[in-house]
PDB file of C-alpha atoms and ligand atoms in Angstrom:
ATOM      1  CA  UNK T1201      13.797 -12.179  17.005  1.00 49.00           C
ATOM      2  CA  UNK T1202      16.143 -10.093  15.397  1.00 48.00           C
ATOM      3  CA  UNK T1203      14.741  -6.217  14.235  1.00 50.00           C
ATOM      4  CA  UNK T1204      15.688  -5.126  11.088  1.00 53.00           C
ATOM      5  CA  UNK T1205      14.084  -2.067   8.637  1.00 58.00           C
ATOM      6  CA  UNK T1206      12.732  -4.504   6.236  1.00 58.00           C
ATOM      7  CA  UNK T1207       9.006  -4.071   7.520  1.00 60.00           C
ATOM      8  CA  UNK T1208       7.516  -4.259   3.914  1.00 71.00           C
ATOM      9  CA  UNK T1209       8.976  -7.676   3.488  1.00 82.00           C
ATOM     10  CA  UNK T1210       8.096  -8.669   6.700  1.00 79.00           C
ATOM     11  CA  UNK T1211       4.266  -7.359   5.949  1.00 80.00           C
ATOM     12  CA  UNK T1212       4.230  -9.490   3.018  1.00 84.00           C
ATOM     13  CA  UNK T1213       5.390 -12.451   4.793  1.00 87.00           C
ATOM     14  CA  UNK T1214       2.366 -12.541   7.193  1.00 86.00           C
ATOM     15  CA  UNK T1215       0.466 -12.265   4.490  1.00 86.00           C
ATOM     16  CA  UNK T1216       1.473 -15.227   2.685  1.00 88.00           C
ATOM     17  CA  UNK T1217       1.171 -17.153   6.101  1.00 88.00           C
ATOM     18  CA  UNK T1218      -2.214 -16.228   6.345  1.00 88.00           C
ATOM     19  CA  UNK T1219      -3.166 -16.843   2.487  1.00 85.00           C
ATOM     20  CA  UNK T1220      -1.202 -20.632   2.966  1.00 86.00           C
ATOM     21  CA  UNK T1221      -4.681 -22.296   3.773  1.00 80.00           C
ATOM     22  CA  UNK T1222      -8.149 -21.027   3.481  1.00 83.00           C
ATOM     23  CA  UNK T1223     -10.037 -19.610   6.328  1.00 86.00           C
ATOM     24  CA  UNK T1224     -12.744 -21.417   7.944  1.00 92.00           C
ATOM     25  CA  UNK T1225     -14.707 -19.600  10.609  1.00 95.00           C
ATOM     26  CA  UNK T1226     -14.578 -19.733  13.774  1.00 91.00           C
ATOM     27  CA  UNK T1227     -17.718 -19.505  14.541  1.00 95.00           C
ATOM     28  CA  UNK T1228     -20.165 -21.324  11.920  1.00 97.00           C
ATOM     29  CA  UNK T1229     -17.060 -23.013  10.244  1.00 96.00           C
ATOM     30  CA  UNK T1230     -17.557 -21.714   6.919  1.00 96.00           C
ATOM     31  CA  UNK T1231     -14.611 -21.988   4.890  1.00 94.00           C
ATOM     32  CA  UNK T1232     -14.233 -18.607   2.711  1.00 89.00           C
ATOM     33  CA  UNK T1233     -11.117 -19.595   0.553  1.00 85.00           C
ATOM     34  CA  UNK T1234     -12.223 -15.933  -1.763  1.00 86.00           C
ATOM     35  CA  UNK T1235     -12.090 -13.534   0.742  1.00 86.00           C
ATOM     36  CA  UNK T1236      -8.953 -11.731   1.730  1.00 88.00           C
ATOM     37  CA  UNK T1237      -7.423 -10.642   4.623  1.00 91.00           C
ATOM     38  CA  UNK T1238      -7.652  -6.515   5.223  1.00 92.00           C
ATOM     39  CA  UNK T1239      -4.568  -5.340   6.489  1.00 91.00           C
ATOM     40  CA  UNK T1240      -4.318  -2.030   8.733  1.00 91.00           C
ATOM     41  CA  UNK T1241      -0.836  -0.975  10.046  1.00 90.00           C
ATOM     42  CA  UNK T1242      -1.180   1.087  13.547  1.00 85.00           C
ATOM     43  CA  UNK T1243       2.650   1.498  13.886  1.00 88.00           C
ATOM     44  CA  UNK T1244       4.429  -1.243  15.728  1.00 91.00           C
ATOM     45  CA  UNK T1245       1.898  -3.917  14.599  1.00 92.00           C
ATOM     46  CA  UNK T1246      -0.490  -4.860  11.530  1.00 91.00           C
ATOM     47  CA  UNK T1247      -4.041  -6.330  12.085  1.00 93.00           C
ATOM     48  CA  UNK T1248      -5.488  -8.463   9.413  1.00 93.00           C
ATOM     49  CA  UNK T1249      -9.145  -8.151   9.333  1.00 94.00           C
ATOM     50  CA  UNK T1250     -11.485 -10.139   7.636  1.00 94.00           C
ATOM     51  CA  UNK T1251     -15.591 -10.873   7.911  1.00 94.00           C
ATOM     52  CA  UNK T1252     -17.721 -13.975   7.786  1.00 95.00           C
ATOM     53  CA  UNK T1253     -19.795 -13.870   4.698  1.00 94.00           C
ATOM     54  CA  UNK T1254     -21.600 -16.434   6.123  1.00 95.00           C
ATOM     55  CA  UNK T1255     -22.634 -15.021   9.833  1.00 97.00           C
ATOM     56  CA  UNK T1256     -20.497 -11.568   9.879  1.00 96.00           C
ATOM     57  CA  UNK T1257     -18.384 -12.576  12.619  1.00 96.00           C
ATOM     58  CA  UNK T1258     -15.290 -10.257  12.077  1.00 95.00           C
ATOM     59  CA  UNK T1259     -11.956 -12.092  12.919  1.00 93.00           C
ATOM     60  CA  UNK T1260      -8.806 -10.322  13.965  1.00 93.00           C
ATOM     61  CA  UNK T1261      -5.431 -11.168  13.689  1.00 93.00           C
ATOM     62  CA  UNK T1262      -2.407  -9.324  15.462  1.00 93.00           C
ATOM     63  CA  UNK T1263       1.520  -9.268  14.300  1.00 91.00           C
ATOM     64  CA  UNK T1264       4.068  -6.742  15.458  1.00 90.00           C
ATOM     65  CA  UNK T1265       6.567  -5.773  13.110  1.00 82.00           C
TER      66      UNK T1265
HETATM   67 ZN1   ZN C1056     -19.018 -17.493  10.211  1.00 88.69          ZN
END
């Protein structure tokens, strides 16, 4: 847990960890391997945001930087 100024890298990082393996659903367990992850920075932390195309559940997930 070290803090350093290289947030861009570190963005880019989660990103890849997320695009490893598709997503399947949580919900109906629909597996959308084309989608992609929306990312929105609010400071401190980035949220990757990304909707069913299957049943619209919207899934969330929460990294600080
Ligand atoms: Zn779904």
């Amino acid at each position: 847990m070290s803090s350093s100024h290289s947030g861009r890298s570190a963005f880019e990082r989660l990103r890849a960890r997320l695009d490893e393996r598709p997503h399947a659903c949580e919900e109906c367990g629909f597996v959308d391997d084309a989608g992609e992850w929306e990312a929105v920075t609010t400071g401190a932390t980035v949220e990757y945001r990304r909707e069913c195309p299957s049943c619209g559940t919207e899934h969330l997930r929460q990294y600080r930087l």
